[in-house]
Amino acid sequence: MDPFLVKKIPKDTVSRLEEFALYLRESKKERRSYVSVVKTLNVFRDLICTAEWVTARELIKIIKCYCKYLPLSQSNETDVSNVVRRILKIIREENAGPEATSLADGISAFFKSDMKPSNLGRSDLQDNILNSIVELLVELDTSKSNIINMALEHIHSNERILTYGHSNTIRDFLLHGRRARNFEVIVCESGPSLQGHKMAAELSEGGIKTTVIADSAAFAIIHAVNKVIIGTHTIMADGALRATNGVHQLAMAAKYFSVPVIVCAALYKLSPTHLCSYDPDAFNKVIGPENMLNFSNAKLHSKVLISNPDFDYVPSDLIELFITNTGGHAPSYLYRIISELYHPDDYDLDNMCVETVEDEL
C-alpha cells in the first residue's frame, strides 16, 4: 500500500482496507451489487473515522490515494466507483457548508477544483460527513422498495412482458405487480449461463404465468409482447447500458417492432463515464469459455478461438425509460442527475490527479 496511506491510517484499518481490496479482486459473478455498495460505505466510513486528517482537502487526498490501490477498473465494480464518487461529493458539500446555497455559488463550486478551507473543525466536519453517509445508507436500503412500488404504474392487466436472464430487482418488481394485475411474462434464458430458467422458476412460484424461450427466439416473439423490462449492470452517462451479454440484440428487436424497453435500476448504478472506443477492455470483461464448450474436448479447443464477453453495450436510443428509486426518467435527463450526484473532478477515478504530500499539506 502507498507509504502515505500507511502513515495516515492505523494498522488495523490498513488491514481492513487490504481485505476490501482483495474482496474486489476476487471475480465473483454471483456477488450482489447492493452488498458491495454497502460494504464500500462501511469501509470508507471506517477510513474517515480513523485516518489522520484535519481539512477536507487532506481527507480527499487520502481517499484518492486509496482508490488508486483498489482494482476498480479490473474488477468491473462500477457500483463501488459510483459510491466512492458520492462520498467525495459529500465531503465537498459539507466542507462548503450551508452558506454556498445561491445559484452563483453553486455553479462556482461545481466547476472549481480548489476548495476553500471550512470554518468547521475536524470533529464537526467529520460528524456532518458521517451523518450524510448514514443518509446515503438509508437511501440505498430503500432504493429497491421504491423501485418495486412503482410496478403498478407500469404493469397493466393482460399484458405480455418480456425480460432477460435473472435479476432480483426485476423479479420483485414483477411479483409486486402480480398483487393487483394478471399478466404473462416471457423470459429469455440468457445463454450460456441459463439464468433465465432460475428467473422463470421464481416468477412461476409467485403465481405469474411464465414461459422460457431461447435467446434466438426473441425476435420471432417480440412483436406479440407489450413491453420489455430488464435490469442492468451499469447505466452510462449518456443513458447507454452495460448489461448482460445478449441484451443488445433483444433491445434492437424491440426497437424494430416499436416495443418500449424499460430499465429498472437504482441510482448507484448510474455512472458518469462513457464507453471509450479506444479502450473496450475497460468496458467489457471476457470470461472463460468453459460454460460454452467442455474442456474435455481438448482437440477441438486447439482449433477454435472462443470469445465469451460478459457484457453488452446497449445504446441509449434503444431505451424508452429508466425506473430508479427517485422515479421514472428519460435517458436524456440522466445528465442532470449525474450533476447532482457527482463532482466533475471525481468522474475519472482511475486517472485522478493526486498532488504531492508537500503541496497538499
Short mmCIF file of N, CA and C in Angstrom, two decimals, residues 73-194:
data_model
loop_
_atom_site.label_atom_id
_atom_site.label_comp_id
_atom_site.label_asym_id
_atom_site.label_seq_id
_atom_site.Cartn_x
_atom_site.Cartn_y
_atom_site.Cartn_z
N SER A 73 -11.18 -0.67 -12.04
CA SER A 73 -11.41 -0.95 -13.45
C SER A 73 -11.26 -2.43 -13.77
N GLN A 74 -10.29 -3.10 -13.12
CA GLN A 74 -10.08 -4.51 -13.40
C GLN A 74 -11.21 -5.37 -12.87
N SER A 75 -11.83 -4.97 -11.77
CA SER A 75 -12.88 -5.79 -11.17
C SER A 75 -14.26 -5.48 -11.73
N ASN A 76 -14.35 -4.45 -12.59
CA ASN A 76 -15.63 -4.06 -13.19
C ASN A 76 -16.68 -3.70 -12.15
N GLU A 77 -16.22 -3.20 -11.00
CA GLU A 77 -17.14 -2.83 -9.94
C GLU A 77 -17.52 -1.35 -10.09
N THR A 78 -18.34 -1.04 -11.07
CA THR A 78 -18.75 0.35 -11.27
C THR A 78 -19.60 0.85 -10.12
N ASP A 79 -20.35 -0.04 -9.46
CA ASP A 79 -21.15 0.38 -8.32
C ASP A 79 -20.27 0.91 -7.19
N VAL A 80 -19.15 0.25 -6.97
CA VAL A 80 -18.22 0.70 -5.94
C VAL A 80 -17.65 2.06 -6.31
N SER A 81 -17.27 2.24 -7.58
CA SER A 81 -16.74 3.53 -8.02
C SER A 81 -17.76 4.63 -7.83
N ASN A 82 -19.01 4.35 -8.14
CA ASN A 82 -20.05 5.37 -8.01
C ASN A 82 -20.25 5.78 -6.57
N VAL A 83 -20.19 4.83 -5.66
CA VAL A 83 -20.35 5.16 -4.23
C VAL A 83 -19.17 5.99 -3.73
N VAL A 84 -17.97 5.69 -4.20
CA VAL A 84 -16.81 6.50 -3.83
C VAL A 84 -16.99 7.93 -4.32
N ARG A 85 -17.52 8.08 -5.52
CA ARG A 85 -17.78 9.43 -6.04
C ARG A 85 -18.82 10.15 -5.18
N ARG A 86 -19.84 9.42 -4.74
CA ARG A 86 -20.86 10.03 -3.87
C ARG A 86 -20.23 10.51 -2.55
N ILE A 87 -19.32 9.71 -2.01
CA ILE A 87 -18.65 10.09 -0.76
C ILE A 87 -17.81 11.34 -0.96
N LEU A 88 -17.08 11.40 -2.07
CA LEU A 88 -16.27 12.59 -2.35
C LEU A 88 -17.14 13.83 -2.52
N LYS A 89 -18.30 13.66 -3.16
CA LYS A 89 -19.21 14.80 -3.33
C LYS A 89 -19.75 15.25 -1.96
N ILE A 90 -20.03 14.31 -1.08
CA ILE A 90 -20.50 14.65 0.26
C ILE A 90 -19.45 15.46 1.01
N ILE A 91 -18.19 15.04 0.91
CA ILE A 91 -17.11 15.76 1.60
C ILE A 91 -17.01 17.19 1.08
N ARG A 92 -17.10 17.35 -0.22
CA ARG A 92 -17.01 18.70 -0.80
C ARG A 92 -18.19 19.56 -0.34
N GLU A 93 -19.38 18.99 -0.32
CA GLU A 93 -20.55 19.77 0.07
C GLU A 93 -20.51 20.15 1.54
N GLU A 94 -20.12 19.22 2.40
CA GLU A 94 -20.04 19.53 3.83
C GLU A 94 -18.93 20.53 4.12
N ASN A 95 -17.86 20.49 3.34
CA ASN A 95 -16.80 21.46 3.51
C ASN A 95 -17.26 22.85 3.09
N ALA A 96 -18.07 22.93 2.02
CA ALA A 96 -18.57 24.22 1.55
C ALA A 96 -19.55 24.82 2.55
N GLY A 97 -20.32 23.97 3.23
CA GLY A 97 -21.25 24.45 4.24
C GLY A 97 -22.55 24.96 3.65
N PRO A 98 -23.50 25.27 4.48
CA PRO A 98 -24.81 25.71 4.01
C PRO A 98 -24.81 27.10 3.39
N GLU A 99 -23.70 27.86 3.57
CA GLU A 99 -23.71 29.21 3.03
C GLU A 99 -23.61 29.24 1.51
N ALA A 100 -23.12 28.15 0.90
CA ALA A 100 -23.00 28.10 -0.57
C ALA A 100 -24.30 27.60 -1.16
N THR A 101 -25.34 28.38 -1.00
CA THR A 101 -26.66 27.96 -1.44
C THR A 101 -27.17 28.75 -2.63
N SER A 102 -26.54 29.89 -2.95
CA SER A 102 -27.01 30.68 -4.08
C SER A 102 -26.64 30.00 -5.38
N LEU A 103 -27.32 30.42 -6.46
CA LEU A 103 -27.06 29.82 -7.76
C LEU A 103 -25.63 30.08 -8.21
N ALA A 104 -25.16 31.32 -7.99
CA ALA A 104 -23.80 31.66 -8.41
C ALA A 104 -22.77 30.85 -7.64
N ASP A 105 -22.97 30.72 -6.31
CA ASP A 105 -22.04 29.92 -5.50
C ASP A 105 -22.08 28.46 -5.90
N GLY A 106 -23.28 27.96 -6.21
CA GLY A 106 -23.40 26.56 -6.59
C GLY A 106 -22.68 26.26 -7.89
N ILE A 107 -22.83 27.14 -8.89
CA ILE A 107 -22.16 26.93 -10.17
C ILE A 107 -20.66 27.04 -10.01
N SER A 108 -20.22 28.02 -9.21
CA SER A 108 -18.79 28.20 -8.98
C SER A 108 -18.19 26.98 -8.28
N ALA A 109 -18.90 26.46 -7.28
CA ALA A 109 -18.39 25.28 -6.55
C ALA A 109 -18.38 24.04 -7.42
N PHE A 110 -19.31 23.99 -8.38
CA PHE A 110 -19.41 22.79 -9.23
C PHE A 110 -18.21 22.69 -10.16
N PHE A 111 -17.77 23.83 -10.72
CA PHE A 111 -16.71 23.79 -11.71
C PHE A 111 -15.33 24.06 -11.13
N LYS A 112 -15.27 24.53 -9.89
CA LYS A 112 -13.98 24.89 -9.31
C LYS A 112 -13.38 23.71 -8.57
N SER A 113 -12.11 23.41 -8.85
CA SER A 113 -11.46 22.26 -8.23
C SER A 113 -10.98 22.57 -6.82
N ASP A 114 -10.43 23.79 -6.62
CA ASP A 114 -9.90 24.13 -5.31
C ASP A 114 -11.03 24.35 -4.31
N MET A 115 -10.81 23.91 -3.08
CA MET A 115 -11.82 24.07 -2.04
C MET A 115 -11.34 25.09 -1.03
N LYS A 116 -12.24 25.98 -0.62
CA LYS A 116 -11.93 26.93 0.42
C LYS A 116 -11.92 26.21 1.77
N PRO A 117 -11.00 26.59 2.65
CA PRO A 117 -10.99 25.96 3.98
C PRO A 117 -12.31 26.19 4.71
N SER A 118 -12.78 25.17 5.38
CA SER A 118 -14.04 25.27 6.09
C SER A 118 -13.82 25.88 7.47
N ASN A 119 -14.84 26.55 7.96
CA ASN A 119 -14.79 27.11 9.31
C ASN A 119 -14.96 26.04 10.37
N LEU A 120 -15.40 24.86 9.96
CA LEU A 120 -15.63 23.77 10.90
C LEU A 120 -14.32 23.08 11.24
N GLY A 121 -14.21 22.59 12.46
CA GLY A 121 -13.07 21.80 12.86
C GLY A 121 -13.21 20.36 12.40
N ARG A 122 -12.18 19.57 12.69
CA ARG A 122 -12.19 18.16 12.27
C ARG A 122 -13.39 17.42 12.83
N SER A 123 -13.68 17.62 14.10
CA SER A 123 -14.76 16.88 14.75
C SER A 123 -16.13 17.20 14.13
N ASP A 124 -16.41 18.50 13.95
CA ASP A 124 -17.71 18.89 13.40
C ASP A 124 -17.84 18.47 11.94
N LEU A 125 -16.77 18.65 11.18
CA LEU A 125 -16.82 18.27 9.78
C LEU A 125 -16.99 16.76 9.63
N GLN A 126 -16.29 15.99 10.46
CA GLN A 126 -16.43 14.54 10.40
C GLN A 126 -17.85 14.11 10.77
N ASP A 127 -18.43 14.72 11.78
CA ASP A 127 -19.80 14.37 12.17
C ASP A 127 -20.78 14.65 11.03
N ASN A 128 -20.61 15.78 10.35
CA ASN A 128 -21.50 16.11 9.23
C ASN A 128 -21.34 15.13 8.09
N ILE A 129 -20.10 14.75 7.82
CA ILE A 129 -19.85 13.78 6.73
C ILE A 129 -20.46 12.43 7.07
N LEU A 130 -20.27 11.98 8.31
CA LEU A 130 -20.81 10.68 8.71
C LEU A 130 -22.33 10.69 8.71
N ASN A 131 -22.94 11.79 9.12
CA ASN A 131 -24.40 11.88 9.07
C ASN A 131 -24.92 11.80 7.62
N SER A 132 -24.20 12.42 6.70
CA SER A 132 -24.60 12.35 5.30
C SER A 132 -24.41 10.94 4.75
N ILE A 133 -23.38 10.25 5.20
CA ILE A 133 -23.17 8.86 4.76
C ILE A 133 -24.28 7.96 5.29
N VAL A 134 -24.73 8.21 6.52
CA VAL A 134 -25.86 7.45 7.07
C VAL A 134 -27.10 7.69 6.22
N GLU A 135 -27.33 8.93 5.80
CA GLU A 135 -28.47 9.23 4.93
C GLU A 135 -28.34 8.50 3.59
N LEU A 136 -27.10 8.40 3.09
CA LEU A 136 -26.88 7.66 1.86
C LEU A 136 -27.17 6.18 2.05
N LEU A 137 -26.81 5.64 3.21
CA LEU A 137 -27.11 4.24 3.51
C LEU A 137 -28.63 4.00 3.54
N VAL A 138 -29.36 4.94 4.13
CA VAL A 138 -30.82 4.82 4.16
C VAL A 138 -31.38 4.86 2.75
N GLU A 139 -30.82 5.74 1.91
CA GLU A 139 -31.26 5.81 0.51
C GLU A 139 -31.03 4.48 -0.20
N LEU A 140 -29.88 3.86 0.05
CA LEU A 140 -29.59 2.57 -0.57
C LEU A 140 -30.52 1.48 -0.07
N ASP A 141 -30.82 1.51 1.23
CA ASP A 141 -31.70 0.49 1.81
C ASP A 141 -33.11 0.56 1.22
N THR A 142 -33.55 1.75 0.90
CA THR A 142 -34.93 1.92 0.41
C THR A 142 -35.00 1.99 -1.11
N SER A 143 -33.87 1.92 -1.80
CA SER A 143 -33.87 2.09 -3.25
C SER A 143 -34.66 0.99 -3.95
N LYS A 144 -34.48 -0.24 -3.51
CA LYS A 144 -35.17 -1.35 -4.17
C LYS A 144 -36.66 -1.28 -3.92
N SER A 145 -37.07 -0.99 -2.69
CA SER A 145 -38.51 -0.92 -2.39
C SER A 145 -39.16 0.23 -3.14
N ASN A 146 -38.44 1.34 -3.32
CA ASN A 146 -39.00 2.46 -4.08
C ASN A 146 -39.23 2.09 -5.53
N ILE A 147 -38.35 1.26 -6.07
CA ILE A 147 -38.50 0.85 -7.47
C ILE A 147 -39.68 -0.10 -7.64
N ILE A 148 -39.77 -1.11 -6.78
CA ILE A 148 -40.83 -2.11 -6.97
C ILE A 148 -42.20 -1.53 -6.64
N ASN A 149 -42.24 -0.47 -5.82
CA ASN A 149 -43.53 0.15 -5.51
C ASN A 149 -44.13 0.88 -6.71
N MET A 150 -43.33 1.10 -7.74
CA MET A 150 -43.83 1.74 -8.96
C MET A 150 -44.29 0.74 -9.99
N ALA A 151 -44.34 -0.54 -9.63
CA ALA A 151 -44.70 -1.57 -10.59
C ALA A 151 -46.10 -1.38 -11.15
N LEU A 152 -47.05 -1.02 -10.30
CA LEU A 152 -48.44 -0.89 -10.75
C LEU A 152 -48.63 0.29 -11.70
N GLU A 153 -47.68 1.22 -11.72
CA GLU A 153 -47.77 2.34 -12.66
C GLU A 153 -47.35 1.94 -14.07
N HIS A 154 -46.64 0.82 -14.19
CA HIS A 154 -46.09 0.44 -15.49
C HIS A 154 -46.55 -0.93 -15.97
N ILE A 155 -47.19 -1.70 -15.10
CA ILE A 155 -47.70 -3.02 -15.48
C ILE A 155 -49.22 -2.98 -15.45
N HIS A 156 -49.84 -3.42 -16.54
CA HIS A 156 -51.30 -3.39 -16.65
C HIS A 156 -51.83 -4.81 -16.88
N SER A 157 -53.10 -4.98 -16.66
CA SER A 157 -53.71 -6.30 -16.75
C SER A 157 -53.64 -6.83 -18.19
N ASN A 158 -53.48 -8.15 -18.28
CA ASN A 158 -53.49 -8.88 -19.56
C ASN A 158 -52.34 -8.47 -20.47
N GLU A 159 -51.29 -7.94 -19.91
CA GLU A 159 -50.12 -7.61 -20.72
C GLU A 159 -49.20 -8.83 -20.82
N ARG A 160 -48.38 -8.81 -21.84
CA ARG A 160 -47.35 -9.83 -22.01
C ARG A 160 -46.01 -9.10 -21.96
N ILE A 161 -45.20 -9.44 -20.96
CA ILE A 161 -43.94 -8.74 -20.69
C ILE A 161 -42.77 -9.67 -20.97
N LEU A 162 -41.77 -9.13 -21.62
CA LEU A 162 -40.57 -9.89 -21.94
C LEU A 162 -39.42 -9.38 -21.08
N THR A 163 -38.65 -10.30 -20.50
CA THR A 163 -37.47 -9.94 -19.73
C THR A 163 -36.33 -10.86 -20.10
N TYR A 164 -35.15 -10.57 -19.56
CA TYR A 164 -33.95 -11.31 -19.98
C TYR A 164 -33.16 -11.74 -18.75
N GLY A 165 -32.84 -13.02 -18.69
CA GLY A 165 -31.99 -13.53 -17.62
C GLY A 165 -32.61 -13.40 -16.25
N HIS A 166 -31.75 -13.25 -15.25
CA HIS A 166 -32.21 -13.17 -13.86
C HIS A 166 -31.77 -11.86 -13.24
N SER A 167 -32.69 -11.22 -12.54
CA SER A 167 -32.41 -10.00 -11.79
C SER A 167 -33.32 -9.98 -10.58
N ASN A 168 -32.74 -9.78 -9.40
CA ASN A 168 -33.54 -9.73 -8.19
C ASN A 168 -34.51 -8.55 -8.21
N THR A 169 -34.06 -7.42 -8.74
CA THR A 169 -34.93 -6.25 -8.79
C THR A 169 -36.10 -6.47 -9.74
N ILE A 170 -35.83 -7.02 -10.91
CA ILE A 170 -36.91 -7.28 -11.88
C ILE A 170 -37.86 -8.34 -11.35
N ARG A 171 -37.33 -9.34 -10.69
CA ARG A 171 -38.20 -10.39 -10.11
C ARG A 171 -39.17 -9.78 -9.11
N ASP A 172 -38.65 -8.99 -8.17
CA ASP A 172 -39.52 -8.39 -7.15
C ASP A 172 -40.46 -7.35 -7.76
N PHE A 173 -40.00 -6.66 -8.80
CA PHE A 173 -40.84 -5.68 -9.50
C PHE A 173 -42.05 -6.37 -10.11
N LEU A 174 -41.82 -7.49 -10.76
CA LEU A 174 -42.91 -8.22 -11.40
C LEU A 174 -43.83 -8.88 -10.37
N LEU A 175 -43.25 -9.43 -9.31
CA LEU A 175 -44.06 -10.06 -8.27
C LEU A 175 -44.94 -9.04 -7.55
N HIS A 176 -44.43 -7.83 -7.39
CA HIS A 176 -45.23 -6.78 -6.77
C HIS A 176 -46.40 -6.41 -7.68
N GLY A 177 -46.16 -6.36 -8.97
CA GLY A 177 -47.25 -6.07 -9.90
C GLY A 177 -48.29 -7.16 -9.94
N ARG A 178 -47.88 -8.38 -9.63
CA ARG A 178 -48.81 -9.52 -9.66
C ARG A 178 -49.88 -9.41 -8.57
N ARG A 179 -49.63 -8.61 -7.54
CA ARG A 179 -50.59 -8.49 -6.44
C ARG A 179 -51.91 -7.90 -6.91
N ALA A 180 -51.87 -7.07 -7.95
CA ALA A 180 -53.09 -6.40 -8.39
C ALA A 180 -53.34 -6.56 -9.89
N ARG A 181 -52.45 -7.23 -10.61
CA ARG A 181 -52.60 -7.36 -12.05
C ARG A 181 -52.37 -8.82 -12.45
N ASN A 182 -53.10 -9.24 -13.48
CA ASN A 182 -52.85 -10.54 -14.10
C ASN A 182 -52.14 -10.30 -15.44
N PHE A 183 -50.97 -10.86 -15.58
CA PHE A 183 -50.21 -10.68 -16.82
C PHE A 183 -49.30 -11.89 -17.02
N GLU A 184 -48.70 -11.93 -18.18
CA GLU A 184 -47.84 -13.05 -18.55
C GLU A 184 -46.42 -12.54 -18.76
N VAL A 185 -45.44 -13.35 -18.39
CA VAL A 185 -44.04 -12.98 -18.55
C VAL A 185 -43.34 -14.03 -19.41
N ILE A 186 -42.57 -13.54 -20.37
CA ILE A 186 -41.72 -14.40 -21.20
C ILE A 186 -40.28 -14.09 -20.83
N VAL A 187 -39.51 -15.11 -20.52
CA VAL A 187 -38.14 -14.94 -20.05
C VAL A 187 -37.17 -15.55 -21.06
N CYS A 188 -36.24 -14.74 -21.55
CA CYS A 188 -35.15 -15.28 -22.38
C CYS A 188 -34.17 -15.98 -21.45
N GLU A 189 -33.71 -17.14 -21.86
CA GLU A 189 -32.93 -17.98 -20.96
C GLU A 189 -31.54 -17.43 -20.65
N SER A 190 -31.03 -16.49 -21.44
CA SER A 190 -29.73 -15.86 -21.18
C SER A 190 -28.59 -16.87 -21.22
N GLY A 191 -28.38 -17.43 -22.40
CA GLY A 191 -27.27 -18.36 -22.56
C GLY A 191 -25.94 -17.63 -22.60
N PRO A 192 -24.84 -18.28 -22.22
CA PRO A 192 -24.77 -19.69 -21.83
C PRO A 192 -25.00 -19.94 -20.33
N SER A 193 -25.24 -18.87 -19.55
CA SER A 193 -25.42 -19.07 -18.10
C SER A 193 -26.77 -19.68 -17.77
N LEU A 194 -27.78 -19.46 -18.66
CA LEU A 194 -29.13 -20.00 -18.49
C LEU A 194 -29.77 -19.54 -17.18
#
